[in-house]
Every structure is written in structure tokens, then in C-alpha cells.
């Protein structure tokens, strides 16, 4: 168990904008930050972070919360794992007891797989650094590649012994279940019950998530066994999805966001050697074809990618397909190739840092120039091949979402290929129209399915739920101003010298939560929306029990459902300004109004709405009971109408005080 003191220190120290900034490129938007959602595929940022309130809200997926909630959501951490992650980030010493065997067994399946992977990474590195076989085989290989001890430690490089079950035997001896060793792909379990190590006799590259958790491994064989694959990756598992992971992202994320560019290469050693050479904003697709999920991972941090290709021409042609995927995500692509015979690993090893930066600056070319220079060699004087090349380039341009960028690239393509812009624009229009038609067909299908569902299952009502909105405003007021003390107007009746009752205005001090509570109690009103009622009751209790209201501390005590709703309310206050609510008898606080005025307006409007509702019910009863004696109902309706007039007068006075 992690001590409460450690948890409190983490909450006090962690800054939500810093934590999220490690995963999402955030840009200032007034007093807040905005960025692309890390939970959905979007091109217009709807992800908001409030440094003042220390919360975040993703309006595309509906998720939100504090720094802890983000780490739990993004990395699928348990609560203790999120605390440990942030403690490590902020160098906070964790007070906790060592995990017992019983606690290991009680851990969930996913968490158990993470624990196994972490154990394996430590085992492989320890084997390489502290055993004769590890030093002579694994360590010597990495040293020959030019990796320093610091680099080896930074990337957790290791070695899996040549023995058939060295790792599995050690894992079982440490209390890890064979089932989990098998599920993460470190152990291969045969049908006859026998088992052996998947990566035996290989140097090991741990593959980490953006937050640093070990998800899987890449292993390179060092012998000349032609039957064995040179590189072997962990199989797909609950925690490792190759198409959604980029090797080196954990070490590169801050540099990518800071330098607003990401170098993308192919292999593990490319990343490591570049990092060692001082180029930190570099990641790898781990030798696999680039996927949309991998591109979106980069897109959270920067809009700019520089793809680093080996000098091998055949490899270049096979790799340029990934460029179109990058363009589809609305990103900017440059391509840099190396001299024949070189790759990022070998070139970075022999080139000083400053010269390496200069090389990238001078040789990184726009994708359109790159495609032209690469494919024109094949086309030469063949008009058919040249026509195919031009169509291929225009096809790439058609993937770009931004129309202005498309037009600029068409002009550039026209210049390079010596062909009229008109022809290129016509070709582009045909390709874009084709894409639009396909999208249109799908939208029609989706719309048709929705209409069927709507007609069969739901009645759509676009009318504003006024009571819901008013209750929402009360919760919002409590969250924003609940502990603030303000002057409020009270109206009391006193007899004058002639014995007549007169309404006298008094000014009394209340905390906002007290004023709201007393007003609702006086009217015997309870909130009707269940989740608002739960939050209201909890807030009133919290204000009565605590001198200060700190949103981070308050969110800690809430269930995930209530915490989500509270975060949504607070971030909607930042994002959305209500429009034309006056038409619905909802009055919204404007600049220049005091908090007390805002509270009074909201409470009076709620009273007004509830009384109007009662009057409507009475009218309905009167129309349904034509033959009955309706004198009592008529009297009630008149009394309530007077009350409405009273509310109207008070509301008018409150609103006019600052007009």
C-alpha cells in the first residue's frame, strides 16, 4: 500500500499541464491549453486543460478529470500505478510496503502482464551486465555497435541466455505464473505441457509505452542460423499492439514537442544511435509498415515528421506508401535519405552532432520533391511511366485535407514535372470527387441506419430541458464559488407606525453554499436529476466539513462517474458560453455582475420555473374537471400567480442593480 502522505504529496506536486504535456502537444488558449484528443481521431483540437483548476476535459470522447485520471485513462494504469508513475516523474519518494506473494496473485490480469514484462526487462539487463555469457555475447555486441554504458542503461538493453528455459525458470522461481509468462509471449507453452524461452540467445530491446511501461520486446539473434529470423518481436497481447507503438517514444516525446518535429526511422539501433548522437526527437516503427495509429501518436506531439530512409532504392520504394498515410492525417512530411550504404545508425555513429544537424537541414526535402526525384529515375523518357508518376504524385496530394496546401503542392508539382496546373487540378478534382462520393455513400448508409433506429427506438425532442439546465447551473455555482462569502439581500416584513406590514431589505453575509442550501430548504426543493442530486448532497457535506475547497482534493473522494460529471461541468464553464437562455427564463452571469447577484438570479429563476410548472398543472386539472367545483383550484392558481409576480419583481430588482 502507498502511504497517504505520498499520495497527498503527489497530488500537491503534479501539474496537470506538465503531465499531459508529456503526451499531447498543448498550445495556449487564453488561460487554458488546447490540443488534439489522445483518445480519438480528430484534426480540430477539442482537448482542454485548465492549469487554474488543475483538470482536463476531452470534448470528443467525453473523458475528463485530474492528472491522476489522465494517466489512468491514457496508460490504462491502476490507481496505485498512476501514483507511482507521477511520483517517479517528480522524484517523490514512495512510502509503501513491498508487494507480497498474495498481492501479486490478486493483481488483475493486465497488471500482472505488465509486472511480468517489467521483471523480464530487469532480468535481461542483469543477465547481460553480470554474467559471463551476457558480457561476452550481449554486452560485446552492443559495445561493437558503439553504445555507451549510459545508453545501454537508458534503453534497458539486455541479453536472453542461450539456455532453453533460463528466463522461464527464473520467472517461475520469483512467483510469476506460467500463464502470464505465456500471455506476454516471453515463454512458449507447448501442447504437451513443456515450455521454453521465446528469445533464447538474443540481445533484447524492451519496447516501452509513452509513459515508460514495458509492453513487449524485440530480440536480435547473433548467430548465422538461416532458419531463425534475424529480429523477433513479442506477439500481440493484451498490453502489446505492434501497430499502436513506436519504439523510443518514451525517451523522445518531450524533445518532439519542444522541437516541433519528429524524425522517423525503421530500426531499434537507428533510434538508439541517433539518441546517443544528441538527436533526441527520433522514433522507429520497429521495422514494420507505418500505421495510422502510429502516426496519430506523433500527431499529438507535433504536426511535422521527417522520414529518414536508408540509401537502398528498393527499400525506398517499399516505404513511400507510409507518406500518404501521414498526409491523410493533415501532417507535414519531409524526407531525408542517406548516402548509399548508410542508414541512420551508421551515419549517426560517424558524424558529429553539429554536422548531423546540418546534414538534415540541407538534405531533408519536401515529399513532392522526394517522390519526383525517386520515381523520375524509372520514368526517364518513357511518357507512359511519366504519366503514371504524375498521377501517383497527384494522388498523394489528394490525401491532404487542407485545400490551400493542396493548391501549393499542385503548383510545385507543375513546376517540377513541367506540366500545366490546369491538367493537374482537373486530375486532382477527379480524385477528390471520387473520395467525396465514397464518403457520401457511407454517410447515406449511416444516416439511413440512424433514421431506422430513431424511428423504431426513440422520440427525438429538441426542446431545452430548463429544469436540467438550472440544476446544472446550481452545481456549477457550488463548484466555482461555493466557499466564497458574499453580501446577499434578504427581504423581511415589519410593521410601520400605522401597523401596516412593509417589506424591508437587509444585507446579510453568507457563504454561497449556505445561501443555496438555505434557499432550497426554505422552498423544500430537491434536485430532480439523480447525478446532480448526488453531487449536490456531497458538495454540501464537503463544504460543511472542510474550511477550504480544492478541486484536486475534492475529486479524490468522488466515484469515477461523479468525478467525470464534475470535470465536464467545470470545463464546459471554460469552453461554452450559453446563448439566448433568457428566452428560456435562464439568466446567465455576465461580466460586471457579482457572485451574489448570479446566485440570486439562479435561485429565483428556479423558483419561478417550479411555480410556473405548478400553475400549468392546476390549469390542466381545471380543464379536465369541467363539472367539478373548481373554486379551490382557482384560488390556488391566483395565489401562485401572485408568487410568480413577486419572483418577477425580485428578479427584475436583482438584475437591474448592476445594469
Coordinates of N, CA and C in Angstrom, one line a residue, residues 50-238:
X50 N -7.0 22.9 -18.0 CA -7.1 24.1 -17.1 C -6.1 24.1 -16.0
X51 N -5.0 24.9 -16.2 CA -4.0 25.0 -15.1 C -4.5 25.5 -13.8
X52 N -5.5 26.4 -13.9 CA -6.0 27.1 -12.7 C -6.8 26.0 -11.9
X53 N -7.6 25.3 -12.6 CA -8.5 24.2 -11.9 C -7.8 22.9 -11.8
X54 N -6.6 22.8 -12.5 CA -5.9 21.5 -12.5 C -6.7 20.3 -12.9
X55 N -7.5 20.5 -14.0 CA -8.3 19.5 -14.6 C -8.2 19.5 -16.1
X56 N -8.7 18.5 -16.8 CA -8.7 18.4 -18.2 C -10.0 17.8 -18.7
X57 N -10.4 18.1 -19.9 CA -11.6 17.6 -20.5 C -11.4 17.3 -22.0
X58 N -11.8 16.1 -22.4 CA -11.7 15.8 -23.8 C -13.1 15.8 -24.3
X59 N -13.5 16.8 -25.1 CA -14.9 17.0 -25.5 C -15.2 16.0 -26.6
X60 N -14.2 15.4 -27.3 CA -14.6 14.5 -28.3 C -15.0 13.1 -27.8
X61 N -14.4 12.7 -26.7 CA -14.7 11.4 -26.1 C -15.5 11.5 -24.8
X62 N -15.6 12.7 -24.3 CA -16.3 12.9 -23.0 C -15.6 12.6 -21.8
X63 N -14.3 12.2 -21.9 CA -13.5 11.9 -20.7 C -12.9 13.1 -20.1
X64 N -12.6 13.0 -18.8 CA -12.0 14.2 -18.1 C -11.6 13.8 -16.7
X65 N -10.9 14.8 -16.0 CA -10.5 14.5 -14.7 C -9.3 15.3 -14.3
X66 N -8.5 14.8 -13.4 CA -7.3 15.5 -13.0 C -6.1 14.7 -13.6
X67 N -4.9 15.0 -13.1 CA -3.6 14.4 -13.6 C -3.6 12.9 -13.4
X68 N -4.1 12.5 -12.3 CA -4.1 11.0 -12.0 C -5.1 10.3 -13.0
X69 N -6.3 10.9 -13.2 CA -7.3 10.3 -14.1 C -6.7 10.2 -15.5
X70 N -5.9 11.2 -15.9 CA -5.4 11.2 -17.3 C -4.4 10.0 -17.4
X71 N -3.5 9.9 -16.5 CA -2.6 8.8 -16.6 C -3.3 7.4 -16.5
X72 N -4.3 7.3 -15.7 CA -5.1 6.0 -15.6 C -5.8 5.8 -16.9
X73 N -6.4 6.8 -17.5 CA -7.1 6.7 -18.8 C -6.2 6.4 -19.9
X74 N -5.1 7.2 -20.0 CA -4.2 7.1 -21.2 C -3.4 5.8 -21.2
X75 N -2.8 5.5 -20.0 CA -1.9 4.4 -19.9 C -2.6 3.1 -19.4
X76 N -3.9 3.2 -19.1 CA -4.6 2.0 -18.5 C -3.9 1.6 -17.2
X77 N -3.5 2.5 -16.5 CA -2.9 2.2 -15.2 C -4.0 2.0 -14.1
X78 N -3.6 1.2 -13.1 CA -4.5 1.2 -11.9 C -4.1 2.5 -11.1
X79 N -4.9 2.8 -10.1 CA -4.7 4.0 -9.3 C -3.3 4.0 -8.7
X80 N -2.9 2.9 -8.0 CA -1.5 2.9 -7.4 C -0.4 3.1 -8.5
X81 N -0.6 2.5 -9.7 CA 0.4 2.6 -10.7 C 0.5 4.0 -11.2
X82 N -0.6 4.7 -11.3 CA -0.6 6.1 -11.7 C 0.1 7.0 -10.7
X83 N -0.1 6.7 -9.4 CA 0.6 7.4 -8.3 C 2.1 7.1 -8.4
X84 N 2.5 5.9 -8.7 CA 3.9 5.5 -8.8 C 4.5 6.3 -10.0
X85 N 3.8 6.3 -11.1 CA 4.3 6.9 -12.3 C 4.6 8.4 -12.0
X86 N 3.6 9.1 -11.4 CA 3.8 10.5 -11.1 C 4.9 10.8 -10.0
X87 N 5.0 9.9 -9.1 CA 6.0 10.0 -8.0 C 7.4 9.9 -8.7
X88 N 7.5 9.0 -9.6 CA 8.8 8.9 -10.3 C 9.1 10.1 -11.2
X89 N 8.1 10.6 -11.8 CA 8.3 11.8 -12.7 C 8.7 13.0 -11.8
X90 N 8.2 13.2 -10.6 CA 8.5 14.3 -9.8 C 9.5 14.0 -8.7
X91 N 10.2 12.8 -8.8 CA 11.2 12.4 -7.8 C 10.7 12.5 -6.4
X92 N 9.5 11.9 -6.2 CA 8.9 11.8 -4.9 C 9.2 10.4 -4.4
X93 N 9.7 10.3 -3.2 CA 10.0 9.0 -2.6 C 8.7 8.4 -2.2
X94 N 8.5 7.1 -2.6 CA 7.3 6.4 -2.3 C 7.4 5.6 -1.0
X95 N 6.5 5.9 -0.1 CA 6.4 5.1 1.1 C 5.4 3.9 0.9
X96 N 5.9 2.7 0.8 CA 5.0 1.6 0.6 C 5.6 0.3 1.0
X97 N 4.8 -0.7 1.3 CA 5.4 -2.0 1.7 C 5.6 -2.8 0.4
X98 N 6.6 -3.7 0.5 CA 6.9 -4.5 -0.7 C 5.8 -5.4 -1.0
X99 N 5.5 -5.6 -2.3 CA 4.4 -6.4 -2.8 C 4.6 -7.8 -2.3
X100 N 3.6 -8.3 -1.6 CA 3.6 -9.7 -1.1 C 3.2 -10.7 -2.3
X101 N 3.4 -12.0 -2.0 CA 3.0 -13.0 -3.0 C 1.5 -13.0 -3.2
X102 N 0.8 -12.7 -2.1 CA -0.7 -12.7 -2.1 C -1.1 -11.5 -3.0
X103 N -0.5 -10.4 -2.8 CA -0.8 -9.2 -3.6 C -0.6 -9.4 -5.1
X104 N 0.6 -10.1 -5.4 CA 0.9 -10.4 -6.8 C -0.3 -11.3 -7.4
X105 N -0.8 -12.2 -6.6 CA -1.8 -13.1 -7.1 C -3.1 -12.4 -7.3
X106 N -3.3 -11.3 -6.5 CA -4.6 -10.6 -6.5 C -4.6 -9.5 -7.6
X107 N -3.4 -9.2 -8.1 CA -3.4 -8.2 -9.2 C -4.2 -8.7 -10.4
X108 N -4.8 -7.7 -11.1 CA -5.6 -8.1 -12.3 C -4.7 -8.6 -13.4
X109 N -5.3 -9.3 -14.4 CA -4.6 -9.9 -15.5 C -3.7 -9.0 -16.2
X110 N -4.2 -7.8 -16.6 CA -3.5 -6.8 -17.4 C -2.3 -6.3 -16.5
X111 N -2.5 -6.0 -15.3 CA -1.5 -5.5 -14.4 C -0.4 -6.6 -14.2
X112 N -0.8 -7.9 -14.1 CA 0.1 -9.0 -14.0 C 1.0 -9.1 -15.2
X113 N 0.4 -8.8 -16.4 CA 1.2 -8.9 -17.6 C 2.3 -7.8 -17.6
X114 N 1.9 -6.6 -17.1 CA 2.9 -5.5 -17.0 C 4.0 -5.9 -16.0
X115 N 3.6 -6.5 -14.9 CA 4.6 -6.8 -13.9 C 5.6 -7.9 -14.5
X116 N 5.1 -8.8 -15.2 CA 5.9 -9.8 -15.9 C 6.9 -9.2 -16.8
X117 N 6.4 -8.2 -17.6 CA 7.3 -7.6 -18.6 C 8.4 -6.7 -17.9
X118 N 8.0 -6.1 -16.9 CA 9.0 -5.3 -16.1 C 10.1 -6.2 -15.5
X119 N 9.6 -7.3 -15.0 CA 10.6 -8.3 -14.4 C 11.5 -8.8 -15.5
X120 N 11.0 -9.1 -16.7 CA 11.8 -9.6 -17.8 C 12.8 -8.6 -18.2
X121 N 12.5 -7.3 -18.3 CA 13.4 -6.3 -18.7 C 14.6 -6.3 -17.7
X122 N 14.3 -6.3 -16.4 CA 15.4 -6.3 -15.4 C 16.2 -7.6 -15.5
X123 N 15.6 -8.7 -15.7 CA 16.3 -10.0 -15.8 C 17.3 -10.0 -17.0
X124 N 16.8 -9.5 -18.2 CA 17.7 -9.5 -19.4 C 18.8 -8.5 -19.2
X125 N 18.6 -7.4 -18.6 CA 19.7 -6.5 -18.4 C 20.7 -7.0 -17.4
X126 N 20.2 -7.5 -16.3 CA 21.0 -8.1 -15.3 C 21.9 -9.2 -15.8
X127 N 21.3 -10.1 -16.6 CA 22.0 -11.2 -17.3 C 23.1 -10.7 -18.1
X128 N 22.9 -9.6 -18.9 CA 23.9 -9.1 -19.8 C 25.1 -8.4 -19.0
X129 N 24.7 -7.7 -17.9 CA 25.7 -7.0 -17.2 C 26.5 -7.7 -16.2
X130 N 25.9 -8.9 -15.7 CA 26.5 -9.5 -14.5 C 26.8 -11.0 -14.7
X131 N 26.7 -11.5 -16.0 CA 27.0 -13.0 -16.2 C 28.1 -13.0 -17.3
X132 N 28.9 -14.1 -17.2 CA 30.0 -14.2 -18.2 C 29.4 -14.3 -19.6
X133 N 28.3 -15.1 -19.8 CA 27.8 -15.3 -21.1 C 27.2 -13.9 -21.6
X134 N 26.5 -13.2 -20.7 CA 25.9 -12.0 -21.1 C 27.0 -10.9 -21.5
X135 N 28.0 -10.9 -20.7 CA 29.1 -9.9 -21.1 C 29.8 -10.2 -22.4
X136 N 30.1 -11.5 -22.6 CA 30.9 -11.9 -23.8 C 30.1 -11.9 -25.0
X137 N 28.8 -12.1 -24.9 CA 27.9 -12.2 -26.1 C 27.1 -10.9 -26.3
X138 N 26.2 -10.6 -25.3 CA 25.3 -9.5 -25.4 C 26.0 -8.1 -25.3
X139 N 26.8 -8.0 -24.2 CA 27.4 -6.7 -24.0 C 28.4 -6.3 -25.1
X140 N 29.2 -7.3 -25.5 CA 30.2 -7.1 -26.5 C 29.6 -6.7 -27.8
X141 N 28.4 -7.2 -28.1 CA 27.7 -6.8 -29.4 C 27.3 -5.4 -29.3
X142 N 26.7 -4.9 -28.2 CA 26.3 -3.5 -28.1 C 27.5 -2.6 -28.1
X143 N 28.6 -3.0 -27.5 CA 29.8 -2.2 -27.4 C 30.4 -2.1 -28.9
X144 N 30.3 -3.2 -29.6 CA 30.7 -3.1 -31.0 C 29.9 -2.1 -31.8
X145 N 28.6 -2.0 -31.5 CA 27.7 -1.0 -32.2 C 28.0 0.4 -31.7
X146 N 28.9 0.5 -30.7 CA 29.3 1.9 -30.3 C 28.4 2.4 -29.2
X147 N 27.6 1.6 -28.5 CA 26.7 2.1 -27.5 C 27.5 2.2 -26.1
X148 N 27.3 3.3 -25.4 CA 27.9 3.5 -24.1 C 27.1 2.8 -23.1
X149 N 27.7 2.7 -21.9 CA 27.0 2.1 -20.7 C 25.8 2.9 -20.4
X150 N 25.9 4.3 -20.5 CA 24.7 5.1 -20.2 C 23.6 4.9 -21.1
X151 N 23.9 4.7 -22.4 CA 22.9 4.4 -23.4 C 22.3 3.1 -23.2
X152 N 23.1 2.1 -22.9 CA 22.6 0.7 -22.6 C 21.6 0.7 -21.5
X153 N 21.9 1.5 -20.4 CA 21.1 1.6 -19.3 C 19.8 2.3 -19.6
X154 N 19.9 3.4 -20.3 CA 18.8 4.3 -20.7 C 17.7 3.5 -21.4
X155 N 18.1 2.7 -22.4 CA 17.2 1.9 -23.2 C 16.9 0.5 -22.6
X156 N 17.5 0.2 -21.5 CA 17.2 -1.1 -20.8 C 17.6 -2.3 -21.7
X157 N 18.7 -2.1 -22.5 CA 19.1 -3.2 -23.4 C 19.6 -4.4 -22.5
X158 N 19.4 -5.6 -23.1 CA 19.8 -6.8 -22.3 C 20.1 -8.0 -23.2
X159 N 20.1 -9.2 -22.5 CA 20.5 -10.4 -23.2 C 19.7 -11.6 -22.6
X160 N 19.2 -12.4 -23.5 CA 18.5 -13.6 -23.1 C 19.4 -14.8 -23.3
X161 N 19.7 -15.6 -22.2 CA 20.7 -16.6 -22.3 C 20.3 -17.7 -23.4
X162 N 21.3 -18.4 -23.8 CA 21.2 -19.4 -24.8 C 20.4 -20.6 -24.3
X163 N 20.3 -20.8 -23.0 CA 19.6 -22.0 -22.4 C 18.1 -21.9 -22.8
X164 N 17.5 -23.1 -22.9 CA 16.2 -23.3 -23.4 C 15.1 -22.6 -22.5
X165 N 15.3 -22.6 -21.2 CA 14.3 -22.1 -20.3 C 14.9 -21.3 -19.1
X166 N 16.0 -20.6 -19.4 CA 16.6 -19.8 -18.3 C 15.7 -18.7 -17.7
X167 N 15.1 -18.0 -18.6 CA 14.2 -16.9 -18.2 C 13.0 -17.5 -17.5
X168 N 12.3 -18.5 -18.1 CA 11.1 -19.1 -17.6 C 11.3 -19.6 -16.2
X169 N 12.4 -20.3 -16.1 CA 12.7 -20.9 -14.8 C 12.9 -19.9 -13.7
X170 N 13.6 -18.8 -14.0 CA 13.7 -17.7 -13.1 C 12.4 -17.0 -12.8
X171 N 11.6 -16.8 -13.8 CA 10.3 -16.2 -13.6 C 9.4 -17.0 -12.6
X172 N 9.3 -18.3 -12.9 CA 8.5 -19.2 -12.0 C 9.1 -19.2 -10.6
X173 N 10.4 -19.2 -10.5 CA 11.1 -19.1 -9.2 C 10.7 -17.9 -8.4
X174 N 10.5 -16.8 -9.1 CA 10.1 -15.5 -8.5 C 8.6 -15.3 -8.2
X175 N 7.9 -16.4 -8.5 CA 6.5 -16.4 -8.2 C 5.5 -15.9 -9.3
X176 N 6.1 -15.7 -10.5 CA 5.2 -15.3 -11.6 C 4.6 -16.5 -12.3
X177 N 3.3 -16.4 -12.6 CA 2.6 -17.5 -13.1 C 3.0 -17.8 -14.6
X178 N 3.0 -19.1 -14.9 CA 3.4 -19.6 -16.2 C 2.4 -19.0 -17.2
X179 N 1.1 -18.9 -16.8 CA 0.1 -18.4 -17.7 C 0.4 -17.0 -18.2
X180 N 0.9 -16.2 -17.3 CA 1.2 -14.8 -17.7 C 2.5 -14.7 -18.5
X181 N 3.5 -15.6 -18.2 CA 4.7 -15.6 -19.0 C 4.4 -16.0 -20.4
X182 N 3.3 -16.9 -20.6 CA 2.9 -17.3 -21.9 C 2.1 -16.2 -22.6
X183 N 1.2 -15.5 -21.9 CA 0.4 -14.5 -22.5 C 1.1 -13.3 -23.0
X184 N 2.2 -12.9 -22.4 CA 3.0 -11.8 -22.9 C 4.0 -12.3 -23.9
X185 N 4.1 -13.6 -24.2 CA 4.9 -14.1 -25.3 C 6.3 -14.3 -25.0
X186 N 6.7 -14.2 -23.7 CA 8.1 -14.4 -23.3 C 8.4 -15.9 -23.2
X187 N 7.4 -16.7 -22.9 CA 7.5 -18.2 -22.8 C 6.6 -18.8 -23.8
X188 N 7.1 -19.8 -24.5 CA 6.2 -20.6 -25.4 C 5.8 -21.9 -24.7
X189 N 4.5 -22.0 -24.6 CA 4.0 -23.2 -23.9 C 3.4 -24.2 -24.9
X190 N 4.0 -25.4 -25.0 CA 3.6 -26.4 -25.9 C 2.4 -27.2 -25.4
X191 N 1.7 -27.9 -26.4 CA 0.5 -28.6 -26.0 C 0.8 -29.8 -25.0
X192 N 2.1 -30.3 -25.1 CA 2.4 -31.4 -24.2 C 2.8 -30.9 -22.8
X193 N 2.7 -29.6 -22.6 CA 3.0 -29.0 -21.2 C 4.4 -28.5 -21.1
X194 N 5.3 -28.8 -22.0 CA 6.7 -28.3 -22.0 C 6.7 -26.9 -22.4
X195 N 7.7 -26.2 -21.9 CA 7.9 -24.7 -22.2 C 9.3 -24.4 -22.5
X196 N 9.5 -23.3 -23.2 CA 10.9 -22.8 -23.5 C 10.8 -21.3 -23.7
X197 N 11.9 -20.6 -23.6 CA 12.0 -19.2 -23.8 C 11.9 -18.8 -25.3
X198 N 11.1 -17.8 -25.6 CA 10.9 -17.4 -27.0 C 12.2 -16.7 -27.5
X199 N 12.9 -16.0 -26.6 CA 14.0 -15.1 -27.1 C 15.4 -15.7 -26.8
X200 N 15.5 -17.0 -26.6 CA 16.8 -17.5 -26.1 C 17.9 -17.2 -27.1
X201 N 19.0 -16.8 -26.5 CA 20.2 -16.4 -27.3 C 20.1 -15.2 -28.1
X202 N 19.3 -14.2 -27.7 CA 19.2 -13.0 -28.4 C 19.5 -11.8 -27.5
X203 N 20.0 -10.7 -28.2 CA 20.1 -9.4 -27.5 C 18.7 -8.8 -27.5
X204 N 18.3 -8.1 -26.4 CA 17.0 -7.7 -26.1 C 16.8 -6.2 -26.1
X205 N 15.7 -5.7 -26.8 CA 15.3 -4.3 -26.8 C 13.9 -4.2 -26.2
X206 N 13.8 -3.7 -25.0 CA 12.5 -3.5 -24.4 C 11.7 -2.4 -25.2
X207 N 10.4 -2.7 -25.4 CA 9.6 -1.7 -26.1 C 8.7 -1.0 -25.1
X208 N 8.8 0.3 -25.0 CA 8.1 1.0 -23.9 C 6.9 1.8 -24.4
X209 N 5.9 2.0 -23.6 CA 4.8 2.9 -23.9 C 5.3 4.4 -23.8
X210 N 4.4 5.3 -24.1 CA 4.7 6.7 -24.0 C 5.0 7.1 -22.5
X211 N 4.5 6.3 -21.6 CA 4.8 6.6 -20.2 C 5.9 5.8 -19.6
X212 N 6.5 4.9 -20.4 CA 7.7 4.2 -19.9 C 7.4 2.8 -19.5
X213 N 6.2 2.3 -19.6 CA 5.9 0.9 -19.2 C 6.4 0.0 -20.3
X214 N 6.9 -1.2 -19.8 CA 7.4 -2.2 -20.8 C 6.2 -3.0 -21.4
X215 N 6.0 -2.9 -22.7 CA 4.9 -3.5 -23.3 C 5.3 -4.9 -24.0
X216 N 6.5 -4.9 -24.5 CA 7.0 -6.1 -25.2 C 8.4 -6.0 -25.5
X217 N 9.0 -6.9 -26.4 CA 10.4 -6.9 -26.6 C 10.7 -7.2 -28.1
X218 N 11.8 -6.7 -28.5 CA 12.4 -7.1 -29.8 C 13.7 -7.8 -29.5
X219 N 13.9 -8.9 -30.2 CA 15.2 -9.7 -29.9 C 15.9 -9.9 -31.2
X220 N 17.2 -9.7 -31.2 CA 18.0 -9.9 -32.4 C 18.9 -11.1 -32.1
X221 N 18.9 -12.0 -33.1 CA 19.8 -13.2 -33.0 C 21.2 -12.8 -33.4
X222 N 22.2 -13.5 -32.8 CA 23.6 -13.1 -33.1 C 24.3 -14.2 -33.9
X223 N 23.7 -15.3 -34.1 CA 24.3 -16.4 -34.9 C 23.9 -16.3 -36.3
X224 N 24.5 -17.1 -37.2 CA 24.2 -17.1 -38.6 C 23.2 -18.2 -39.0
X225 N 22.3 -18.5 -38.1 CA 21.3 -19.5 -38.3 C 20.2 -19.0 -39.3
X226 N 20.3 -19.5 -40.5 CA 19.4 -19.0 -41.6 C 17.9 -19.4 -41.4
X227 N 17.7 -20.4 -40.5 CA 16.3 -20.8 -40.3 C 15.6 -19.9 -39.3
X228 N 16.4 -19.1 -38.5 CA 15.8 -18.3 -37.5 C 15.8 -16.8 -38.0
X229 N 14.7 -16.1 -37.6 CA 14.5 -14.7 -38.0 C 15.6 -13.9 -37.4
X230 N 16.1 -12.9 -38.1 CA 17.1 -12.0 -37.6 C 16.6 -11.2 -36.4
X231 N 15.4 -10.6 -36.6 CA 14.7 -9.9 -35.5 C 13.4 -10.6 -35.2
X232 N 13.1 -10.7 -33.9 CA 11.9 -11.4 -33.4 C 11.2 -10.4 -32.4
X233 N 9.9 -10.2 -32.7 CA 9.1 -9.3 -31.8 C 8.2 -10.1 -30.9
X234 N 7.8 -9.5 -29.8 CA 6.8 -10.1 -28.9 C 5.5 -10.3 -29.7
X235 N 4.7 -11.3 -29.5 CA 3.5 -11.4 -30.2 C 2.4 -10.4 -29.7
X236 N 1.4 -10.2 -30.4 CA 0.3 -9.3 -29.9 C -0.3 -9.9 -28.6
X237 N -0.5 -9.0 -27.7 CA -1.1 -9.4 -26.4 C -2.0 -8.3 -25.9
X238 N -2.5 -8.5 -24.7 CA -3.5 -7.6 -24.1 C -2.8 -6.2 -23.9

